Amino acid sequence: MAAQHNRHRTQAERREQTRTALLDATVDCLVEVGYARTSVQEICARAGVSKGAVQHHFSAKAELMAAAVEHLTEKLKAQRLAAMAELPAGTARVPAAIDLLWEAYSGTLSTAVTELWVAARTDPELRAAIRPVDRALGRSVLENIAAVADNVPRDRVETLFWLTVNLTRGLALDAELGGDPTRRKQLLEEWKRIAVELYAGD
Amino acid sequence: MAAQHNRHRTQAERREQTRTALLDATVDCLVEVGYARTSVQEICARAGVSKGAVQHHFSAKAELMAAAVEHLTEKLKAQRLAAMAELPAGTARVPAAIDLLWEAYSGTLSTAVTELWVAARTDPELRAAIRPVDRALGRSVLENIAAVADNVPRDRVETLFWLTVNLTRGLALDAELGGDPTRRKQLLEEWKRIAVELYAGD
């Protein structure tokens, strides 16, 4: 009975390992070669998984892409929550939270998601798969931010959040094409200054 | 002599017509099917031009892409300059200028450029071709804006301009994936309010 239970768990673990390897390989592939060259074959080669095995986990490429974003989001969430627990108090909290959002919406996650977003514009199946994941990501980060935004009215938190997210997405695109990093840094600093003023109230 | 001159001009005109047809078809193709499926063959079919004829105009696909962005930019510039000549005076000028930037950095140009930007991240040849065009576009719009920003210090104009451009790019991406249009409109209105305050000085 115990042995059978152990064997069952080992199978589930192995299944989980294969799934994780596929999702990590998908993200790596999106970042390194872009969506257009991210084939299931390439992902399998990177993950060391047979093409047949993928079908036990994901019925379509779009599903694999959405799961990869979800997987990366979960990995980053733990990191983000730890950083949020250490946000400074008072007005220093706003610029520190903006830095956290910049980190969340730039880097690997941003690169992978931007590849998928742009591909999804002309691919309805991919769009249907990643829209819910993207919305859930936005809502989840917003709730984390709202939870630490003591005394700031909810509508102000949401405005600041979405302005920051969209500005950050624009800046992340700029970074990807090799725009001037000094200008990006200045703009982010200027935005923090504006945000502190907004946070202080009218 | 006159006849020869006319014939020469007609050839130049025909050459220009072919070039324009190719560039318009390239933009249409990028917008409709995305960069990955934008082949020279597809562009030729849309433009009604033989594949051999393309090589008289563009030696590489990347060059054709960069020229298409430049072509669309020029078309929009005339429109933008006309609109700028009619900007209202005083503080109403700032929100009106932001609306102009939103129009310049959303819509067809934004969609085509975003396709190319994202593809360029993993394609050095394409990146080398479109970076100068993109920089020239940014500088050209900035100079147009600076020319109508009477009495505002240059560094403040630049900060406002680049914050608006990056925010707009983020919002344009959001629009492409079918984000909430009401939220986008609210954010743009909020940004105009902030920009008017910044413009009014500290």
Short mmCIF file of C-alpha atoms in Angstrom, two decimals:
data_model
loop_
_atom_site.label_atom_id
_atom_site.label_comp_id
_atom_site.label_asym_id
_atom_site.label_seq_id
_atom_site.Cartn_x
_atom_site.Cartn_y
_atom_site.Cartn_z
CA MET A 1 0.00 0.00 0.00
CA ALA A 2 2.76 2.41 1.08
CA ALA A 3 4.97 1.31 -1.82
CA GLN A 4 2.12 1.83 -4.28
CA HIS A 5 1.46 5.29 -2.84
CA ASN A 6 5.14 6.18 -3.22
CA ARG A 7 5.25 4.94 -6.78
CA HIS A 8 2.15 6.96 -7.60
CA ARG A 9 3.71 10.08 -6.10
CA THR A 10 6.91 9.51 -8.01
CA GLN A 11 4.96 9.36 -11.27
CA ALA A 12 3.18 12.61 -10.41
CA GLU A 13 6.52 14.19 -9.54
CA ARG A 14 8.04 13.03 -12.78
CA ARG A 15 5.06 14.41 -14.65
CA GLU A 16 5.48 17.72 -12.86
CA GLN A 17 9.20 17.76 -13.66
CA THR A 18 8.50 17.23 -17.35
CA ARG A 19 5.89 20.00 -17.30
CA THR A 20 8.27 22.42 -15.58
CA ALA A 21 11.07 21.58 -18.03
CA LEU A 22 8.71 22.28 -20.96
CA LEU A 23 7.53 25.59 -19.50
CA ASP A 24 11.06 26.80 -18.69
CA ALA A 25 12.19 25.81 -22.19
CA THR A 26 9.25 27.69 -23.71
CA VAL A 27 10.19 30.91 -21.91
CA ASP A 28 13.89 30.50 -22.82
CA CYS A 29 12.94 29.89 -26.42
CA LEU A 30 10.64 32.96 -26.62
CA VAL A 31 13.35 35.17 -25.14
CA GLU A 32 16.21 33.79 -27.22
CA VAL A 33 14.71 33.32 -30.68
CA GLY A 34 11.28 35.03 -30.55
CA TYR A 35 7.78 33.60 -31.01
CA ALA A 36 8.02 33.02 -34.77
CA ARG A 37 10.90 30.57 -34.29
CA THR A 38 9.53 29.02 -31.09
CA SER A 39 8.34 25.64 -32.36
CA VAL A 40 7.15 22.72 -30.25
CA GLN A 41 10.08 20.77 -31.74
CA GLU A 42 12.59 23.39 -30.55
CA ILE A 43 11.02 23.45 -27.07
CA CYS A 44 11.17 19.65 -26.83
CA ALA A 45 14.83 19.64 -27.85
CA ARG A 46 15.66 22.21 -25.17
CA ALA A 47 13.62 20.42 -22.49
CA GLY A 48 14.93 16.97 -23.43
CA VAL A 49 11.35 15.73 -23.84
CA SER A 50 9.91 13.73 -26.74
CA LYS A 51 7.36 15.43 -28.97
CA GLY A 52 4.84 12.73 -28.12
CA ALA A 53 5.20 13.45 -24.38
CA VAL A 54 4.20 17.10 -24.89
CA GLN A 55 0.76 16.00 -26.01
CA HIS A 56 0.15 14.41 -22.59
CA HIS A 57 0.55 17.87 -21.09
CA PHE A 58 -0.68 20.37 -23.67
CA SER A 59 -3.14 19.81 -26.49
CA ALA A 60 -2.12 22.92 -28.46
CA LYS A 61 0.87 25.25 -28.84
CA ALA A 62 -1.24 28.20 -27.63
CA GLU A 63 -2.02 26.32 -24.42
CA LEU A 64 1.68 25.67 -23.83
CA MET A 65 2.42 29.39 -24.33
CA ALA A 66 -0.24 30.50 -21.86
CA ALA A 67 0.94 27.94 -19.29
CA ALA A 68 4.52 29.20 -19.71
CA VAL A 69 3.46 32.78 -18.88
CA GLU A 70 1.50 31.52 -15.87
CA HIS A 71 4.48 29.46 -14.71
CA LEU A 72 6.91 32.40 -14.98
CA THR A 73 4.38 34.67 -13.26
CA GLU A 74 4.13 32.27 -10.31
CA LYS A 75 7.92 32.09 -10.04
CA LEU A 76 8.18 35.88 -9.97
CA LYS A 77 5.27 36.27 -7.57
CA ALA A 78 7.13 34.71 -4.65
CA GLN A 79 10.02 37.09 -5.30
CA ARG A 80 7.67 40.08 -5.58
CA LEU A 81 5.80 39.28 -2.36
CA ALA A 82 9.07 39.01 -0.45
CA ALA A 83 10.20 42.40 -1.81
CA MET A 84 6.81 43.95 -1.00
CA ALA A 85 7.01 42.89 2.62
CA GLU A 86 10.14 45.07 2.86
CA LEU A 87 8.80 48.25 1.24
CA PRO A 88 9.74 51.38 3.20
CA ALA A 89 7.02 53.41 4.94
CA GLY A 90 5.71 56.88 4.02
CA THR A 91 6.31 58.59 0.67
CA ALA A 92 9.44 56.47 0.04
CA ARG A 93 7.01 53.59 -0.48
CA VAL A 94 5.75 54.95 -3.82
CA PRO A 95 9.08 55.10 -5.68
CA ALA A 96 10.06 51.73 -4.18
CA ALA A 97 6.78 50.20 -5.42
CA ILE A 98 7.39 51.69 -8.88
CA ASP A 99 10.83 50.05 -8.94
CA LEU A 100 9.14 46.74 -8.11
CA LEU A 101 6.64 47.22 -10.95
CA TRP A 102 9.45 48.11 -13.33
CA GLU A 103 11.19 44.87 -12.36
CA ALA A 104 7.96 42.90 -12.78
CA TYR A 105 7.13 44.42 -16.18
CA SER A 106 10.62 44.45 -17.66
CA GLY A 107 13.14 41.62 -17.95
CA THR A 108 12.36 38.05 -18.94
CA LEU A 109 8.63 38.12 -18.20
CA SER A 110 8.10 41.30 -20.20
CA THR A 111 10.14 39.99 -23.13
CA ALA A 112 8.29 36.67 -23.26
CA VAL A 113 4.88 38.30 -22.82
CA THR A 114 5.55 40.96 -25.45
CA GLU A 115 6.51 38.25 -27.95
CA LEU A 116 3.20 36.50 -27.23
CA TRP A 117 1.12 39.67 -27.21
CA VAL A 118 2.37 40.79 -30.58
CA ALA A 119 1.93 37.31 -32.08
CA ALA A 120 -1.54 37.11 -30.51
CA ARG A 121 -2.67 40.21 -32.36
CA THR A 122 -2.80 38.20 -35.60
CA ASP A 123 -3.46 34.76 -34.04
CA PRO A 124 -6.94 34.39 -32.50
CA GLU A 125 -6.19 31.01 -30.89
CA LEU A 126 -3.13 32.37 -29.10
CA ARG A 127 -5.05 35.50 -28.08
CA ALA A 128 -7.85 33.42 -26.56
CA ALA A 129 -5.27 31.43 -24.57
CA ILE A 130 -3.15 34.27 -23.21
CA ARG A 131 -5.74 36.98 -22.53
CA PRO A 132 -7.08 35.39 -19.34
CA VAL A 133 -3.53 34.74 -18.08
CA ASP A 134 -2.51 38.32 -18.78
CA ARG A 135 -5.61 39.72 -17.07
CA ALA A 136 -5.07 37.52 -14.04
CA LEU A 137 -1.44 38.70 -13.88
CA GLY A 138 -2.50 42.36 -13.95
CA ARG A 139 -5.17 41.85 -11.29
CA SER A 140 -2.85 39.84 -9.06
CA VAL A 141 -0.09 42.49 -9.10
CA LEU A 142 -2.67 45.25 -8.57
CA GLU A 143 -4.04 43.45 -5.49
CA ASN A 144 -0.53 43.06 -4.07
CA ILE A 145 0.10 46.77 -4.60
CA ALA A 146 -3.28 47.81 -3.18
CA ALA A 147 -2.59 45.73 -0.06
CA VAL A 148 0.50 47.81 0.79
CA ALA A 149 -0.89 51.21 -0.30
CA ASP A 150 -2.13 52.20 3.15
CA ASN A 151 -4.51 55.17 3.29
CA VAL A 152 -4.44 55.85 -0.46
CA PRO A 153 -7.93 55.77 -2.04
CA ARG A 154 -8.47 52.70 -4.21
CA ASP A 155 -9.17 54.65 -7.42
CA ARG A 156 -5.92 56.59 -7.02
CA VAL A 157 -3.97 53.36 -6.47
CA GLU A 158 -5.51 51.88 -9.63
CA THR A 159 -4.71 54.97 -11.72
CA LEU A 160 -1.11 55.06 -10.49
CA PHE A 161 -0.79 51.32 -11.04
CA TRP A 162 -2.06 51.28 -14.63
CA LEU A 163 -0.16 54.43 -15.63
CA THR A 164 3.01 52.82 -14.24
CA VAL A 165 2.33 49.48 -15.94
CA ASN A 166 1.73 51.08 -19.35
CA LEU A 167 4.68 53.45 -19.05
CA THR A 168 6.86 50.53 -18.00
CA ARG A 169 5.67 48.46 -20.96
CA GLY A 170 6.59 51.30 -23.32
CA LEU A 171 10.00 51.63 -21.66
CA ALA A 172 10.54 47.86 -21.79
CA LEU A 173 9.89 47.96 -25.55
CA ASP A 174 12.37 50.83 -25.82
CA ALA A 175 14.95 48.77 -23.91
CA GLU A 176 14.43 45.82 -26.24
CA LEU A 177 15.34 47.84 -29.30
CA GLY A 178 18.39 49.31 -27.59
CA GLY A 179 17.03 52.78 -26.77
CA ASP A 180 19.13 55.07 -24.56
CA PRO A 181 19.33 53.57 -21.03
CA THR A 182 20.20 56.95 -19.47
CA ARG A 183 17.01 58.47 -20.85
CA ARG A 184 14.99 55.49 -19.60
CA LYS A 185 16.43 55.91 -16.11
CA GLN A 186 15.68 59.66 -16.13
CA LEU A 187 12.10 59.03 -17.24
CA LEU A 188 11.53 56.45 -14.53
CA GLU A 189 12.95 58.86 -11.91
CA GLU A 190 10.75 61.66 -13.23
CA TRP A 191 7.73 59.37 -13.08
CA LYS A 192 8.52 58.48 -9.45
CA ARG A 193 8.68 62.20 -8.62
CA ILE A 194 5.27 62.75 -10.26
CA ALA A 195 3.81 59.70 -8.52
CA VAL A 196 4.93 60.92 -5.11
CA GLU A 197 3.18 64.22 -5.78
CA LEU A 198 0.01 62.41 -6.83
CA TYR A 199 0.22 60.15 -3.79
CA ALA A 200 0.61 63.18 -1.50
CA GLY A 201 -2.84 64.25 -2.72
CA ASP A 202 -4.08 67.52 -4.17
CA MET B 1 15.39 66.37 -76.50
CA ALA B 2 12.07 67.32 -74.83
CA ALA B 3 10.56 63.94 -75.72
CA GLN B 4 13.54 62.13 -74.26
CA HIS B 5 13.24 64.18 -71.08
CA ASN B 6 9.55 63.32 -70.81
CA ARG B 7 10.21 59.65 -71.36
CA HIS B 8 12.89 59.73 -68.69
CA ARG B 9 10.51 61.38 -66.25
CA THR B 10 7.81 58.83 -66.99
CA GLN B 11 10.24 56.02 -66.16
CA ALA B 12 11.18 57.72 -62.91
CA GLU B 13 7.51 58.16 -62.11
CA ARG B 14 6.79 54.54 -62.87
CA ARG B 15 9.70 53.53 -60.67
CA GLU B 16 8.33 55.70 -57.88
CA GLN B 17 4.85 54.19 -58.30
CA THR B 18 6.24 50.67 -57.98
CA ARG B 19 8.22 51.68 -54.90
CA THR B 20 5.15 53.26 -53.28
CA ALA B 21 3.01 50.20 -54.07
CA LEU B 22 5.63 47.95 -52.44
CA LEU B 23 5.88 50.11 -49.33
CA ASP B 24 2.10 50.40 -48.90
CA ALA B 25 1.76 46.64 -49.36
CA THR B 26 4.49 46.04 -46.76
CA VAL B 27 2.64 48.12 -44.15
CA ASP B 28 -0.69 46.45 -44.97
CA CYS B 29 0.94 43.05 -44.70
CA LEU B 30 2.58 43.81 -41.33
CA VAL B 31 -0.72 45.07 -39.93
CA GLU B 32 -2.88 42.27 -41.32
CA VAL B 33 -0.76 39.15 -40.85
CA GLY B 34 2.20 40.21 -38.66
CA TYR B 35 5.94 40.23 -39.36
CA ALA B 36 6.44 36.46 -39.25
CA ARG B 37 4.06 35.94 -42.18
CA THR B 38 5.16 39.07 -44.08
CA SER B 39 7.19 37.53 -46.91
CA VAL B 40 8.57 39.34 -49.95
CA GLN B 41 6.36 37.01 -52.02
CA GLU B 42 3.22 38.09 -50.13
CA ILE B 43 4.16 41.78 -50.49
CA CYS B 44 4.73 41.37 -54.25
CA ALA B 45 1.37 39.66 -54.66
CA ARG B 46 -0.38 42.50 -52.84
CA ALA B 47 1.51 45.21 -54.74
CA GLY B 48 1.08 43.48 -58.12
CA VAL B 49 4.86 43.60 -58.64
CA SER B 50 7.11 40.75 -59.77
CA LYS B 51 9.60 39.37 -57.27
CA GLY B 52 12.43 40.28 -59.62
CA ALA B 53 11.34 43.93 -59.70
CA VAL B 54 11.67 44.21 -55.91
CA GLN B 55 15.38 43.65 -56.18
CA HIS B 56 15.73 46.81 -58.29
CA HIS B 57 14.42 48.73 -55.31
CA PHE B 58 15.53 46.87 -52.19
CA SER B 59 18.47 44.54 -51.78
CA ALA B 60 17.19 42.92 -48.55
CA LYS B 61 13.90 42.34 -46.72
CA ALA B 62 15.16 44.41 -43.76
CA GLU B 63 15.77 47.37 -46.07
CA LEU B 64 12.22 47.11 -47.43
CA MET B 65 10.84 47.08 -43.86
CA ALA B 66 12.80 50.17 -42.84
CA ALA B 67 11.73 52.00 -46.00
CA ALA B 68 8.10 51.10 -45.29
CA VAL B 69 8.28 52.68 -41.83
CA GLU B 70 9.93 55.78 -43.30
CA HIS B 71 7.27 55.97 -46.01
CA LEU B 72 4.39 55.72 -43.53
CA THR B 73 6.09 58.26 -41.25
CA GLU B 74 6.33 60.75 -44.11
CA LYS B 75 2.66 60.25 -44.97
CA LEU B 76 1.64 60.88 -41.36
CA LYS B 77 3.97 63.85 -40.98
CA ALA B 78 2.00 66.05 -43.37
CA GLN B 79 -1.15 65.23 -41.41
CA ARG B 80 0.58 65.92 -38.08
CA LEU B 81 2.01 69.26 -39.18
CA ALA B 82 -1.42 70.42 -40.37
CA ALA B 83 -2.95 69.44 -37.01
CA MET B 84 -0.11 71.15 -35.11
CA ALA B 85 -0.69 74.42 -36.88
CA GLU B 86 -4.16 74.42 -35.33
CA LEU B 87 -3.26 73.63 -31.72
CA PRO B 88 -5.08 75.87 -29.23
CA ALA B 89 -3.13 78.41 -27.16
CA GLY B 90 -2.41 78.33 -23.42
CA THR B 91 -2.77 75.26 -21.21
CA ALA B 92 -5.28 73.69 -23.65
CA ARG B 93 -2.27 73.19 -25.93
CA VAL B 94 -0.77 70.42 -23.77
CA PRO B 95 -3.73 68.00 -23.79
CA ALA B 96 -4.26 68.71 -27.50
CA ALA B 97 -0.59 67.89 -28.20
CA ILE B 98 -0.90 64.68 -26.18
CA ASP B 99 -3.90 63.68 -28.30
CA LEU B 100 -1.74 64.26 -31.39
CA LEU B 101 1.05 62.10 -29.96
CA TRP B 102 -1.46 59.39 -29.08
CA GLU B 103 -2.67 59.45 -32.70
CA ALA B 104 0.92 59.36 -34.00
CA TYR B 105 1.96 56.49 -31.72
CA SER B 106 -1.16 54.37 -31.96
CA GLY B 107 -2.98 53.11 -35.05
CA THR B 108 -1.35 51.72 -38.17
CA LEU B 109 2.12 53.19 -37.64
CA SER B 110 2.32 51.88 -34.09
CA THR B 111 1.09 48.43 -35.12
CA ALA B 112 3.57 48.14 -38.00
CA VAL B 113 6.47 49.49 -35.95
CA THR B 114 5.73 47.24 -32.96
CA GLU B 115 5.74 44.19 -35.26
CA LEU B 116 9.17 45.27 -36.55
CA TRP B 117 10.54 46.22 -33.13
CA VAL B 118 9.68 42.89 -31.61
CA ALA B 119 11.03 40.96 -34.60
CA ALA B 120 14.18 43.14 -34.54
CA ARG B 121 14.97 42.08 -30.99
CA THR B 122 16.01 38.65 -32.26
CA ASP B 123 17.07 39.71 -35.79
CA PRO B 124 20.26 41.82 -35.88
CA GLU B 125 19.94 42.69 -39.59
CA LEU B 126 16.40 44.03 -39.13
CA ARG B 127 17.48 45.89 -35.99
CA ALA B 128 20.34 47.60 -37.83
CA ALA B 129 17.92 48.67 -40.58
CA ILE B 130 15.09 50.04 -38.45
CA ARG B 131 16.93 51.65 -35.53
CA PRO B 132 18.01 54.74 -37.48
CA VAL B 133 14.51 55.16 -38.94
CA ASP B 134 12.93 54.85 -35.51
CA ARG B 135 15.36 57.36 -33.98
CA ALA B 136 14.78 59.82 -36.80
CA LEU B 137 11.02 59.45 -36.29
CA GLY B 138 11.32 60.18 -32.57
CA ARG B 139 13.56 63.21 -33.14
CA SER B 140 11.35 64.57 -35.91
CA VAL B 141 8.17 64.43 -33.79
CA LEU B 142 10.05 65.90 -30.80
CA GLU B 143 11.23 68.86 -32.92
CA ASN B 144 7.67 69.48 -34.16
CA ILE B 145 6.41 69.45 -30.58
CA ALA B 146 9.25 71.66 -29.31
CA ALA B 147 8.49 74.21 -32.04
CA VAL B 148 4.96 74.77 -30.70
CA ALA B 149 5.81 74.54 -26.97
CA ASP B 150 6.25 78.25 -26.49
CA ASN B 151 7.93 79.35 -23.26
CA VAL B 152 8.33 75.83 -21.89
CA PRO B 153 11.97 74.97 -21.08
CA ARG B 154 13.46 72.46 -23.53
CA ASP B 155 14.28 69.82 -20.90
CA ARG B 156 10.69 69.91 -19.64
CA VAL B 157 9.35 69.49 -23.19
CA GLU B 158 11.65 66.50 -23.73
CA THR B 159 10.62 64.85 -20.47
CA LEU B 160 6.91 65.33 -21.22
CA PHE B 161 7.43 64.13 -24.78
CA TRP B 162 9.25 60.90 -23.89
CA LEU B 163 6.96 60.08 -20.97
CA THR B 164 3.99 60.53 -23.31
CA VAL B 165 5.57 58.46 -26.09
CA ASN B 166 6.39 55.56 -23.78
CA LEU B 167 3.03 55.66 -22.03
CA THR B 168 1.32 55.76 -25.41
CA ARG B 169 3.35 52.80 -26.64
CA GLY B 170 2.30 50.80 -23.59
CA LEU B 171 -1.33 51.78 -24.14
CA ALA B 172 -1.10 50.94 -27.86
CA LEU B 173 0.13 47.44 -26.92
CA ASP B 174 -2.80 47.15 -24.50
CA ALA B 175 -5.20 48.17 -27.28
CA GLU B 176 -3.74 45.53 -29.59
CA LEU B 177 -4.53 42.73 -27.19
CA GLY B 178 -8.05 44.00 -26.58
CA GLY B 179 -7.54 45.63 -23.17
CA ASP B 180 -10.38 47.74 -21.74
CA PRO B 181 -10.85 50.87 -23.93
CA THR B 182 -12.60 52.77 -21.11
CA ARG B 183 -9.59 52.31 -18.85
CA ARG B 184 -7.26 53.43 -21.64
CA LYS B 185 -9.30 56.59 -22.15
CA GLN B 186 -9.30 57.32 -18.41
CA LEU B 187 -5.53 56.86 -18.20
CA LEU B 188 -4.92 59.17 -21.14
CA GLU B 189 -7.20 61.81 -19.56
CA GLU B 190 -5.40 61.44 -16.23
CA TRP B 191 -2.05 61.80 -17.98
CA LYS B 192 -3.24 65.01 -19.69
CA ARG B 193 -4.25 66.38 -16.29
CA ILE B 194 -0.80 65.56 -14.88
CA ALA B 195 0.94 67.02 -17.93
CA VAL B 196 -0.95 70.32 -17.62
CA GLU B 197 0.22 70.56 -14.00
CA LEU B 198 3.81 69.86 -15.03
CA TYR B 199 3.55 72.38 -17.84
CA ALA B 200 2.19 75.01 -15.45
CA GLY B 201 5.50 74.67 -13.55
CA ASP B 202 6.22 73.88 -9.93
#
